[in-house]
Coordinates of C-alpha atoms in Angstrom, one line a residue:
Chain U
M8 CA -10.5 3.7 15.2
K9 CA -9.7 7.3 14.6
V10 CA -10.8 8.3 11.1
L11 CA -8.0 10.6 9.8
D12 CA -9.0 11.2 6.4
E13 CA -11.8 9.9 3.9
G14 CA -11.8 9.7 0.2
I15 CA -14.6 12.0 -1.6
G16 CA -15.2 9.4 -4.2
K17 CA -18.9 7.9 -4.0
L18 CA -18.9 4.1 -2.8
I19 CA -20.9 3.1 -5.9
Q20 CA -21.7 -0.2 -4.6
P21 CA -22.8 -0.9 -1.0
V22 CA -21.0 -3.2 1.1
D23 CA -23.8 -5.4 2.5
L24 CA -22.2 -8.8 3.7
D25 CA -25.2 -10.2 5.3
A26 CA -27.1 -9.8 2.0
F27 CA -24.0 -11.5 0.2
R28 CA -24.1 -14.2 2.7
K29 CA -27.8 -14.9 1.8
S30 CA -27.2 -14.6 -1.8
N31 CA -24.4 -17.3 -1.3
Q32 CA -26.7 -19.5 0.8
S33 CA -29.3 -19.4 -1.8
K34 CA -27.1 -20.8 -4.6
P35 CA -27.8 -24.5 -5.4
K36 CA -25.1 -26.8 -4.2
Q37 CA -26.4 -29.9 -6.2
L38 CA -24.4 -30.5 -9.5
I39 CA -26.7 -28.9 -11.7
D40 CA -26.0 -28.8 -15.6
K41 CA -25.6 -25.1 -16.1
R42 CA -24.4 -24.8 -19.9
M43 CA -26.5 -22.3 -21.8
S44 CA -25.7 -19.7 -24.4
E45 CA -24.3 -16.0 -24.0
A46 CA -27.6 -14.8 -24.7
E47 CA -29.4 -16.9 -22.2
A48 CA -26.6 -16.2 -19.4
V49 CA -26.8 -12.1 -20.1
E50 CA -30.5 -12.2 -20.4
R51 CA -30.9 -14.3 -17.0
F52 CA -28.2 -12.8 -14.8
I53 CA -27.4 -9.3 -16.2
H54 CA -29.7 -6.3 -15.6
D55 CA -29.8 -2.8 -16.5
G56 CA -27.8 -0.8 -13.5
D57 CA -26.1 -3.8 -12.3
Y58 CA -22.7 -3.8 -10.6
V59 CA -20.5 -5.8 -13.3
G60 CA -16.7 -6.9 -13.2
T61 CA -14.8 -8.7 -15.6
E62 CA -11.4 -10.5 -15.5
L63 CA -8.4 -10.7 -16.5
Y64 CA -6.8 -7.6 -18.0
G65 CA -5.3 -6.1 -21.1
T66 CA -6.0 -8.4 -23.9
V67 CA -5.4 -11.4 -21.9
R68 CA -8.4 -13.7 -20.9
C69 CA -11.0 -11.4 -21.4
P70 CA -14.6 -12.6 -21.3
M71 CA -15.2 -11.0 -24.7
S72 CA -18.1 -13.3 -26.3
L73 CA -20.2 -12.3 -23.0
V74 CA -19.1 -8.7 -23.4
N75 CA -20.4 -8.7 -27.1
E76 CA -23.7 -10.1 -26.0
I77 CA -24.2 -7.4 -23.6
V78 CA -23.6 -4.8 -26.4
R79 CA -26.0 -6.7 -28.3
Q80 CA -28.9 -6.8 -25.7
G81 CA -27.9 -3.1 -24.8
V82 CA -27.9 -3.8 -21.0
K83 CA -27.3 -0.4 -19.7
D84 CA -26.9 2.2 -16.8
L85 CA -23.8 -0.5 -15.8
R86 CA -21.7 0.4 -13.0
M87 CA -18.4 -1.4 -13.6
A88 CA -15.1 -2.2 -12.0
G89 CA -12.6 -0.7 -14.5
Q90 CA -9.4 -2.3 -15.3
G91 CA -9.1 -2.9 -18.8
V92 CA -8.4 -2.7 -22.6
T93 CA -10.7 -4.6 -25.2
E94 CA -13.7 -5.5 -22.8
L95 CA -14.3 -1.9 -21.0
D96 CA -13.3 -0.2 -24.3
T97 CA -16.2 -2.0 -26.1
L98 CA -18.8 -1.5 -23.3
L99 CA -17.7 2.4 -22.9
A100 CA -18.0 2.6 -26.6
A101 CA -21.8 1.2 -26.6
K102 CA -22.6 3.9 -23.9
L103 CA -23.5 1.1 -21.5
V104 CA -21.5 2.3 -18.7
K105 CA -22.7 4.9 -16.0
A106 CA -20.3 4.7 -13.1
L107 CA -16.6 3.3 -13.1
D108 CA -14.5 2.4 -9.9
I109 CA -11.6 2.9 -12.3
T110 CA -7.8 2.1 -12.1
Y111 CA -6.5 1.8 -15.5
I112 CA -8.3 2.0 -19.0
A113 CA -6.1 2.4 -22.1
L114 CA -5.0 0.5 -24.6
E115 CA -1.5 -0.4 -23.4
V116 CA 1.2 -0.2 -25.9
Y117 CA -1.3 1.8 -28.1
G118 CA -1.7 4.4 -25.5
V119 CA -4.9 6.4 -24.1
S120 CA -8.4 5.0 -25.0
S121 CA -10.0 7.7 -27.3
V122 CA -13.3 5.9 -26.1
L123 CA -12.5 6.7 -22.4
R124 CA -11.6 10.2 -23.3
R125 CA -15.2 10.8 -25.1
E126 CA -17.4 9.1 -22.4
V127 CA -15.6 10.8 -19.4
E128 CA -14.8 14.0 -20.9
S129 CA -18.6 14.5 -22.1
G130 CA -19.8 13.5 -18.8
R131 CA -21.8 10.4 -20.5
V132 CA -19.6 8.6 -17.7
E133 CA -21.3 10.1 -14.6
T134 CA -18.7 8.8 -12.0
C135 CA -15.3 7.8 -11.9
V136 CA -13.9 6.9 -8.4
E137 CA -10.1 6.2 -8.4
W138 CA -8.1 3.3 -7.2
S139 CA -5.0 1.2 -7.6
N140 CA -4.9 -2.1 -9.4
G141 CA -4.0 -3.4 -5.8
A142 CA -6.8 -1.7 -4.2
I143 CA -9.3 -3.1 -6.5
A144 CA -7.8 -6.7 -6.0
G145 CA -7.8 -6.0 -2.4
R146 CA -11.7 -5.0 -2.3
F147 CA -12.3 -8.3 -4.0
K148 CA -10.2 -10.3 -1.8
A149 CA -12.3 -8.5 1.1
A150 CA -15.4 -9.5 -0.3
A151 CA -14.1 -13.0 -0.8
M152 CA -12.9 -13.3 2.8
G153 CA -16.5 -12.0 3.8
V154 CA -15.1 -9.1 5.7
P155 CA -16.2 -5.3 5.1
F156 CA -12.6 -3.7 4.5
L157 CA -9.0 -4.7 4.2
P158 CA -6.2 -2.4 5.4
M159 CA -3.4 -1.5 2.6
R160 CA -0.3 0.8 2.2
S161 CA -1.5 1.8 -1.1
M162 CA -2.8 5.4 -2.1
L163 CA -1.8 7.2 0.8
G164 CA -0.8 10.7 0.5
T165 CA -2.3 10.9 -2.9
D166 CA -5.1 12.1 -5.4
T167 CA -5.9 8.8 -6.1
F168 CA -7.0 8.4 -2.2
K169 CA -8.8 11.5 -2.2
Y170 CA -10.8 10.7 -5.3
S171 CA -11.6 7.0 -4.1
A172 CA -14.1 6.1 -1.6
A173 CA -11.3 4.8 0.8
K174 CA -10.6 5.9 4.4
I175 CA -7.4 6.4 6.1
V176 CA -7.6 5.7 9.9
E177 CA -4.9 5.5 12.7
C178 CA -4.4 1.8 13.1
P179 CA -5.2 0.5 16.6
F180 CA -2.2 -1.7 16.8
T181 CA 0.8 0.4 15.5
G182 CA -0.8 4.0 15.8
K183 CA 0.4 4.6 12.0
P184 CA -2.1 5.9 9.3
I185 CA -3.3 3.1 7.4
C186 CA -5.7 2.9 4.2
L187 CA -8.8 1.2 4.5
I188 CA -10.5 -0.3 1.5
P189 CA -14.1 -1.5 1.4
A190 CA -15.2 -4.9 0.0
L191 CA -16.4 -4.9 -3.5
I192 CA -19.4 -7.3 -4.0
L193 CA -20.2 -7.5 -7.7
D194 CA -23.8 -7.9 -8.8
V195 CA -22.4 -10.1 -11.7
G196 CA -18.8 -11.3 -12.2
L197 CA -17.5 -12.3 -16.0
I198 CA -14.7 -14.6 -16.2
H199 CA -13.1 -16.4 -19.3
V200 CA -11.4 -19.9 -18.5
H201 CA -9.6 -22.5 -20.4
R202 CA -11.8 -25.4 -19.3
A203 CA -14.9 -26.1 -17.0
D204 CA -17.4 -28.9 -16.6
M205 CA -21.1 -28.3 -17.0
Y206 CA -21.5 -27.6 -13.1
G207 CA -19.2 -24.6 -13.3
N208 CA -15.9 -26.0 -11.9
A209 CA -13.3 -24.1 -13.8
Q210 CA -9.6 -24.4 -14.3
I211 CA -7.3 -21.7 -15.6
D212 CA -3.7 -22.2 -17.1
G213 CA -1.0 -19.8 -16.6
I214 CA -1.4 -16.7 -14.3
S215 CA -4.7 -16.4 -12.5
G216 CA -4.7 -12.6 -12.2
F217 CA -7.5 -11.9 -9.8
A218 CA -10.0 -14.7 -10.8
A219 CA -9.8 -16.3 -7.7
E220 CA -10.9 -13.3 -5.8
M221 CA -13.3 -12.1 -8.1
A222 CA -15.4 -15.1 -8.5
R223 CA -15.8 -15.5 -4.8
A224 CA -16.9 -11.7 -4.5
S225 CA -19.8 -12.1 -7.2
K226 CA -23.2 -12.6 -6.2
R227 CA -24.0 -13.9 -9.8
L228 CA -20.9 -15.6 -11.6
I229 CA -21.1 -16.2 -15.4
V230 CA -17.9 -18.5 -16.5
S231 CA -17.2 -18.8 -20.3
A232 CA -14.7 -21.5 -21.3
E233 CA -12.6 -22.4 -24.1
E234 CA -13.7 -26.1 -23.7
I235 CA -16.3 -28.0 -21.7
I236 CA -14.4 -31.3 -19.9
S237 CA -16.2 -33.9 -17.8
N238 CA -16.3 -33.8 -14.1
D239 CA -14.7 -37.0 -14.0
E240 CA -11.4 -34.7 -15.8
I241 CA -12.2 -31.9 -13.0
R242 CA -11.7 -34.5 -10.3
K243 CA -8.7 -36.0 -11.7
H244 CA -6.6 -32.6 -11.0
P245 CA -8.5 -30.8 -8.3
D246 CA -5.6 -28.9 -7.6
K247 CA -6.2 -27.0 -11.0
T248 CA -9.8 -25.7 -10.0
V249 CA -9.4 -22.1 -9.5
I250 CA -13.5 -21.8 -9.2
P251 CA -15.6 -24.5 -7.6
Y252 CA -19.0 -25.3 -9.1
F253 CA -20.9 -23.6 -6.5
L254 CA -19.9 -20.1 -7.2
V255 CA -21.3 -20.3 -10.7
D256 CA -24.7 -19.6 -11.9
A257 CA -23.9 -20.1 -15.9
V258 CA -21.4 -21.9 -17.9
V259 CA -20.9 -20.8 -21.5
E260 CA -18.7 -22.9 -24.0
A261 CA -16.8 -19.9 -26.0
P262 CA -13.8 -21.1 -28.1
F263 CA -11.9 -18.4 -28.8
G264 CA -13.9 -16.3 -26.4
S265 CA -11.2 -13.8 -25.3
H266 CA -10.9 -12.9 -29.3
P267 CA -9.3 -10.6 -30.4
G268 CA -7.3 -11.0 -27.0
E269 CA -5.4 -14.1 -26.4
M270 CA -5.4 -17.1 -24.2
C271 CA -2.0 -18.6 -22.9
Y272 CA -1.1 -21.7 -24.5
A273 CA -4.3 -21.7 -27.0
Y274 CA -4.2 -18.8 -29.0
E275 CA -2.2 -15.7 -29.6
R276 CA -3.8 -12.1 -29.7
D277 CA -5.0 -11.0 -33.0
E278 CA -3.1 -7.9 -33.7
P279 CA -4.6 -6.9 -37.0
Q280 CA -7.7 -7.0 -35.2
I281 CA -6.8 -5.1 -32.0
K282 CA -5.3 -2.3 -34.5
E283 CA -8.5 -2.1 -36.3
W284 CA -10.3 -1.6 -33.0
V285 CA -7.7 1.0 -32.1
E286 CA -8.1 3.0 -35.2
A287 CA -12.0 2.6 -35.3
S288 CA -12.0 3.8 -32.0
K289 CA -10.6 7.2 -32.5
T290 CA -13.8 8.5 -33.7
E291 CA -17.5 7.7 -32.4
D292 CA -18.6 7.0 -36.0
G293 CA -15.9 4.6 -36.5
A294 CA -16.5 3.1 -33.4
N295 CA -20.4 2.5 -33.8
E296 CA -19.3 1.1 -37.4
Y297 CA -16.8 -1.4 -35.7
L298 CA -19.6 -2.1 -33.4
A299 CA -22.2 -2.7 -36.0
K300 CA -20.2 -5.0 -37.9
Y301 CA -18.8 -7.3 -35.3
I302 CA -21.7 -7.4 -32.8
H303 CA -24.9 -6.1 -33.7
D304 CA -25.1 -7.5 -37.4
V305 CA -23.9 -11.0 -36.3
K306 CA -26.3 -13.3 -34.4
D307 CA -24.2 -14.8 -31.8
H308 CA -20.2 -15.6 -31.0
Q309 CA -20.5 -18.3 -33.3
E310 CA -21.3 -15.8 -36.4
Y311 CA -18.7 -13.9 -34.9
L312 CA -16.2 -16.4 -35.3
E313 CA -17.3 -16.9 -38.8
L314 CA -16.8 -13.5 -39.8
I315 CA -13.2 -13.4 -38.4
G316 CA -12.6 -16.9 -40.3
V317 CA -11.4 -20.2 -39.7
D318 CA -8.2 -19.5 -41.5
R319 CA -7.3 -16.7 -39.1
L320 CA -8.5 -18.5 -35.9
E321 CA -6.1 -21.3 -36.8
Q322 CA -3.2 -19.2 -37.6
L323 CA -3.9 -17.6 -34.0
Q324 CA -3.4 -21.0 -32.6
A325 CA -0.6 -22.1 -34.7
M326 CA 1.4 -19.1 -33.2
V327 CA 1.6 -20.3 -29.8
P328 CA 5.0 -21.6 -29.5
G329 CA 5.1 -25.5 -29.8
R330 CA 1.7 -25.5 -31.8
S331 CA 3.0 -24.9 -35.2
Chain S
M23 CA 20.8 11.8 -31.8
A24 CA 20.5 9.9 -35.0
E25 CA 23.5 10.8 -36.2
N26 CA 25.2 8.7 -33.5
G27 CA 23.4 5.9 -34.6
Y28 CA 20.6 5.5 -31.8
N29 CA 17.2 7.2 -31.5
P30 CA 15.6 8.2 -28.6
T31 CA 13.7 5.2 -27.4
E32 CA 16.9 3.2 -27.6
L33 CA 18.5 5.6 -25.5
L34 CA 16.0 5.4 -22.8
I35 CA 16.1 2.0 -22.8
C36 CA 19.8 1.6 -22.4
T37 CA 19.9 3.9 -19.7
A38 CA 17.2 2.7 -17.8
S39 CA 18.6 -1.0 -18.3
R40 CA 22.1 0.1 -16.6
L41 CA 20.3 1.1 -13.4
V42 CA 18.9 -2.2 -12.4
P43 CA 21.9 -4.5 -10.7
D44 CA 21.9 -8.5 -11.1
N45 CA 20.2 -10.7 -8.6
T46 CA 17.6 -7.6 -7.4
T47 CA 13.7 -7.6 -8.2
A48 CA 12.0 -5.2 -10.6
F49 CA 8.5 -4.6 -11.0
I50 CA 7.9 -4.1 -14.8
G51 CA 5.2 -2.3 -16.6
T52 CA 4.4 -2.3 -20.4
G53 CA 6.9 -0.4 -22.8
I54 CA 10.2 0.6 -22.4
P55 CA 10.7 -1.1 -18.9
M56 CA 9.9 -4.4 -20.4
L57 CA 12.8 -3.8 -23.1
A58 CA 15.5 -2.3 -20.2
A59 CA 14.8 -5.5 -18.2
S60 CA 15.0 -7.7 -21.1
L61 CA 18.5 -5.8 -22.1
A62 CA 19.5 -5.6 -18.5
Q63 CA 19.1 -9.7 -18.4
K64 CA 21.0 -10.4 -21.4
M65 CA 23.9 -7.8 -20.5
H66 CA 24.8 -7.3 -17.1
A67 CA 21.9 -8.7 -14.9
P68 CA 20.9 -12.3 -16.1
N69 CA 19.2 -13.1 -12.9
L70 CA 17.2 -9.7 -12.7
V71 CA 13.9 -11.0 -11.3
A72 CA 11.3 -9.6 -13.6
V73 CA 7.9 -9.4 -11.6
F74 CA 4.7 -8.4 -13.7
E75 CA 1.4 -7.2 -11.9
F76 CA -0.7 -10.0 -12.9
G77 CA 1.1 -12.7 -11.7
G78 CA 4.5 -13.3 -13.6
V79 CA 7.5 -13.9 -11.5
G80 CA 10.7 -14.1 -12.6
A81 CA 10.3 -14.5 -16.4
I82 CA 13.2 -15.2 -18.8
L83 CA 12.5 -12.3 -20.9
D84 CA 13.4 -14.1 -24.5
D85 CA 10.5 -12.8 -26.3
L86 CA 9.1 -9.4 -25.6
P87 CA 6.0 -9.0 -23.8
L88 CA 3.1 -7.0 -25.6
A89 CA 1.0 -6.7 -22.3
V90 CA 1.7 -7.1 -18.7
G91 CA -0.9 -10.0 -18.5
E92 CA 0.3 -12.2 -21.4
R93 CA 2.3 -15.3 -21.5
R94 CA 5.8 -13.9 -22.2
T95 CA 5.5 -12.3 -18.6
F96 CA 5.6 -16.1 -17.4
H97 CA 7.9 -17.7 -19.9
K98 CA 10.4 -20.0 -18.1
A99 CA 9.6 -18.0 -14.9
V100 CA 9.6 -19.3 -11.4
A101 CA 5.9 -18.6 -10.6
A102 CA 2.9 -17.6 -12.3
T103 CA 0.3 -16.3 -9.6
G104 CA -2.0 -13.3 -9.6
L105 CA -2.2 -9.7 -8.8
A106 CA -3.0 -9.6 -5.1
D107 CA 0.3 -11.9 -4.6
M108 CA 2.3 -9.4 -6.5
V109 CA 1.2 -6.1 -5.0
E110 CA 1.4 -8.0 -1.6
T111 CA 5.1 -8.9 -2.3
A112 CA 5.9 -5.6 -2.9
Q113 CA 4.3 -4.3 0.5
R114 CA 6.3 -7.2 2.2
G115 CA 9.4 -5.0 0.9
F116 CA 10.3 -8.0 -1.6
I117 CA 10.5 -5.5 -4.8
E118 CA 13.8 -3.4 -5.0
Y119 CA 13.1 -1.5 -8.2
G120 CA 10.0 -0.3 -9.8
F121 CA 9.5 1.7 -13.2
L122 CA 6.8 4.2 -13.8
G123 CA 5.7 6.8 -16.2
G124 CA 3.2 9.5 -16.6
A125 CA 2.2 12.6 -17.9
Q126 CA 3.2 15.1 -15.6
I127 CA 6.0 15.0 -12.8
D128 CA 6.7 17.4 -10.2
P129 CA 10.0 18.6 -8.2
Y130 CA 9.2 16.0 -5.8
G131 CA 8.8 13.0 -8.2
N132 CA 4.9 12.9 -7.6
L133 CA 3.6 11.5 -10.9
N134 CA 0.1 12.3 -12.7
S135 CA -1.4 9.6 -15.1
T136 CA -5.0 10.2 -14.0
V137 CA -6.3 13.5 -15.5
I138 CA -5.1 17.0 -17.0
G139 CA -7.6 19.6 -15.6
D140 CA -10.3 19.0 -13.2
H141 CA -10.9 15.6 -12.0
D142 CA -14.8 15.7 -12.3
H143 CA -14.3 17.7 -15.4
P144 CA -11.2 16.9 -17.0
K145 CA -9.6 18.5 -20.1
V146 CA -8.0 14.9 -20.9
R147 CA -8.8 11.9 -19.2
L148 CA -6.0 9.7 -19.1
P149 CA -5.8 6.0 -17.9
G150 CA -5.6 6.0 -14.2
S151 CA -3.3 4.6 -11.7
G152 CA -3.3 1.0 -12.9
G153 CA -0.3 -0.5 -10.9
G154 CA 1.5 3.2 -10.7
N155 CA 0.4 3.8 -7.2
D156 CA 1.0 0.5 -5.9
V157 CA 4.2 0.4 -7.2
G158 CA 5.4 3.9 -6.2
S159 CA 3.7 2.9 -2.7
H160 CA 5.6 0.0 -2.0
C161 CA 8.9 -0.5 -4.0
W162 CA 12.2 0.5 -2.4
R163 CA 13.3 2.6 -5.4
T164 CA 11.2 3.8 -8.1
I165 CA 12.4 5.0 -11.5
A166 CA 10.5 7.2 -13.8
I167 CA 11.1 7.5 -17.6
M168 CA 9.8 10.3 -19.0
P169 CA 10.1 12.5 -22.3
H170 CA 11.5 15.8 -21.0
D171 CA 9.6 19.0 -21.5
Q172 CA 8.0 21.8 -20.1
R173 CA 4.6 20.5 -20.3
R174 CA 5.7 17.2 -18.3
F175 CA 8.3 18.5 -15.9
V176 CA 5.7 20.8 -13.9
A177 CA 6.0 22.6 -10.6
K178 CA 2.7 21.1 -9.6
V179 CA 1.1 18.4 -11.2
D180 CA -2.8 18.2 -12.0
F181 CA -3.2 15.2 -9.8
I182 CA -1.3 13.1 -7.9
T183 CA -1.8 9.6 -8.8
T184 CA 1.3 8.0 -7.8
P185 CA 3.2 9.0 -4.6
G186 CA 7.0 10.5 -4.9
Y187 CA 8.2 12.4 -1.9
L188 CA 4.6 14.0 -1.7
S189 CA 5.3 17.5 0.0
G190 CA 8.9 16.9 1.1
P191 CA 11.1 15.4 3.5
G192 CA 9.3 13.1 5.9
A193 CA 5.9 13.6 4.0
R194 CA 6.0 9.6 3.0
E195 CA 6.2 8.7 6.4
A196 CA 3.9 10.9 7.7
A197 CA 1.3 9.7 5.5
G198 CA 1.8 6.2 6.4
L199 CA 3.8 5.1 3.4
P200 CA 6.6 2.4 3.9
V201 CA 9.6 4.1 5.3
D202 CA 13.0 4.3 3.2
T203 CA 11.0 4.2 -0.1
G204 CA 10.6 6.6 -2.6
P205 CA 11.6 8.0 -6.2
Y206 CA 15.1 7.0 -7.0
R207 CA 16.4 8.3 -10.8
V208 CA 14.3 9.9 -13.5
V209 CA 15.7 8.9 -16.9
T210 CA 14.8 11.0 -19.9
T211 CA 16.2 11.8 -23.5
L212 CA 18.1 14.7 -22.1
A213 CA 19.3 13.5 -18.7
V214 CA 19.6 11.3 -15.5
L215 CA 18.0 12.9 -12.5
G216 CA 17.9 12.0 -8.7
Y217 CA 16.9 13.4 -5.6
H218 CA 18.4 15.3 -3.2
P219 CA 19.2 13.2 -0.1
D220 CA 17.8 16.2 2.6
S221 CA 15.6 18.1 0.5
K222 CA 14.1 15.4 -1.7
R223 CA 14.0 17.7 -4.7
M224 CA 15.0 16.7 -8.1
M225 CA 18.3 16.9 -8.8
L226 CA 20.2 16.8 -12.2
L227 CA 22.8 14.1 -12.0
A228 CA 24.2 13.7 -15.5
T229 CA 23.0 14.8 -19.1
Q230 CA 22.6 12.7 -22.0
P231 CA 25.4 12.8 -24.5
G232 CA 25.4 15.8 -26.6
V233 CA 22.9 17.9 -24.0
T234 CA 23.5 21.0 -22.4
I235 CA 22.9 21.6 -19.0
D236 CA 20.9 24.5 -20.3
D237 CA 19.1 22.4 -22.8
V238 CA 17.9 20.4 -19.7
L239 CA 16.8 23.5 -17.8
E240 CA 15.2 25.0 -20.8
N241 CA 12.9 21.9 -20.8
T242 CA 12.1 21.8 -17.0
G243 CA 9.4 23.8 -15.6
F244 CA 10.6 24.2 -12.5
E245 CA 13.9 24.7 -10.4
L246 CA 16.3 21.8 -10.7
L247 CA 19.0 21.5 -8.0
M248 CA 22.6 20.4 -9.3
A249 CA 24.9 17.6 -8.1
D250 CA 28.3 18.6 -7.2
E251 CA 29.6 17.3 -10.3
I252 CA 27.4 17.0 -13.5
E253 CA 28.6 14.0 -15.7
E254 CA 27.8 13.3 -19.5
Y255 CA 26.0 9.9 -19.3
P256 CA 27.9 7.3 -21.2
P257 CA 26.2 6.7 -24.8
P258 CA 24.6 3.4 -25.5
T259 CA 27.7 1.1 -26.4
D260 CA 27.7 -0.9 -29.7
E261 CA 27.2 -4.1 -27.7
E262 CA 24.1 -3.0 -25.9
L263 CA 22.5 -1.6 -29.3
R264 CA 23.6 -4.5 -31.1
I265 CA 21.7 -6.7 -28.3
L266 CA 18.7 -4.4 -28.3
R267 CA 18.1 -4.5 -32.1
E268 CA 19.2 -8.1 -32.7
D269 CA 17.7 -9.8 -29.8
V270 CA 15.4 -7.8 -27.2
D271 CA 13.1 -6.3 -29.9
K272 CA 14.2 -8.3 -33.1
D273 CA 10.5 -8.1 -34.6
K274 CA 11.1 -4.5 -34.1
L275 CA 7.9 -3.9 -31.8
Y276 CA 8.9 -0.8 -30.1
I277 CA 12.3 0.4 -31.8

């Protein structure tokens, strides 16, 4: 295939499919109780310099209890696939991110992320490689398929391509230019779900975002769940399983694990809390004070929830249509 | 415009809403596109199929979503799928309209939402493409919604995040983008703009109520082509404003 153009962005995670296969081969296939705390899961499976991915997006179904624990333990020099609001903003504010495959980091209705601006404009985030949302999803899909790249008709003709690590080739079938996006194999994936069993079989309600692809693109996978259910329950509705257990390394029970974001049908997002972050994060001092109060000064997710308060959490549940 | 009873955000929403016909598909992003789609569903386009990039297909927009991944994006929807499926659906040619925004737009409708200044040492780091590049690559017709001033309407954008007509006629096809796709309209507080069918350069089609052609030119940082007849775009109707205020955004989240 004739390469017509190459993005100048760095490929910040190598595409090593055979190492990925070996890693998958070595995962236990027996049914093991993988339940553990956030602290244990982060300590065992996330290391300085790792390439980490999070799902879903915005304020929705984000693995916040795991992200907060990463901040608490100060796991640093992370490379991350960046499409996020609360979770990426938090890790950036804690200065734990060194390189980004970025598609979108901002605060949606609240606009540009002050934290992203500070971290990138100061050069503390050393590398930003650009992608579209579809390209990042496609990169996970390629990894999930176990192939080195996928062709895609996004990014062609733009600076998004120029500053990516994609390539444009002459398609051997049509003769037309096509963009090839490299598989993105994560060292660690973090996914928050509605429910899982102790082995890691996981179910998601509502839209599935890119959970299916990202779970299958992760060498190590930490699943946090609102609720732990029995294996019998899983087997009653196998069509609901988005992530089968053998992909999973750790299962963390995390009620309100997406707070201050939401989980569809379970609880709504906590608008005052999100606004508090939007305001606090406008300055470095403000962001640090927020991280101190809500992460460093509480021992774990349970204490965080106590700080937020039962009344407020129950209100967020009651706001779900049909639950009040 | 306040003396006419509506504010600039309401004007943008009403203008954009009229551009999407019933029984079509539209890729909807956060903010004004959500309000425009909801208003369209409640006015002339009850079967406007709203598509949200993280998996919501065909939601009934009774309540306004605050984010592109939240439950209102698949409220009473026909399907709740995922990100790859949505982008692939657009890539297969199923999505007629796509809404876009950005910090800068050029005469060919190329959009910047990535950086102001140099990429590696930016003056301002903006959010990045998100789904913008995918929408601008695959949807048949894209509608950009922008505030209108010289800082945003520039001869050359600092960074092409999302493709418009790139460098002009034939450039999209030469780059490998799907044929017959591209920018369709730009909706601003001053005007409704389109693109010349041959040169693919931005062209003034209509001014917003009370705005002169000179107002538009003064706020545009490049030479605009002129349609043969430049109309005054009809202002928001009482019915549009009533539905927008009392129903679409009854909780006053955006307007």
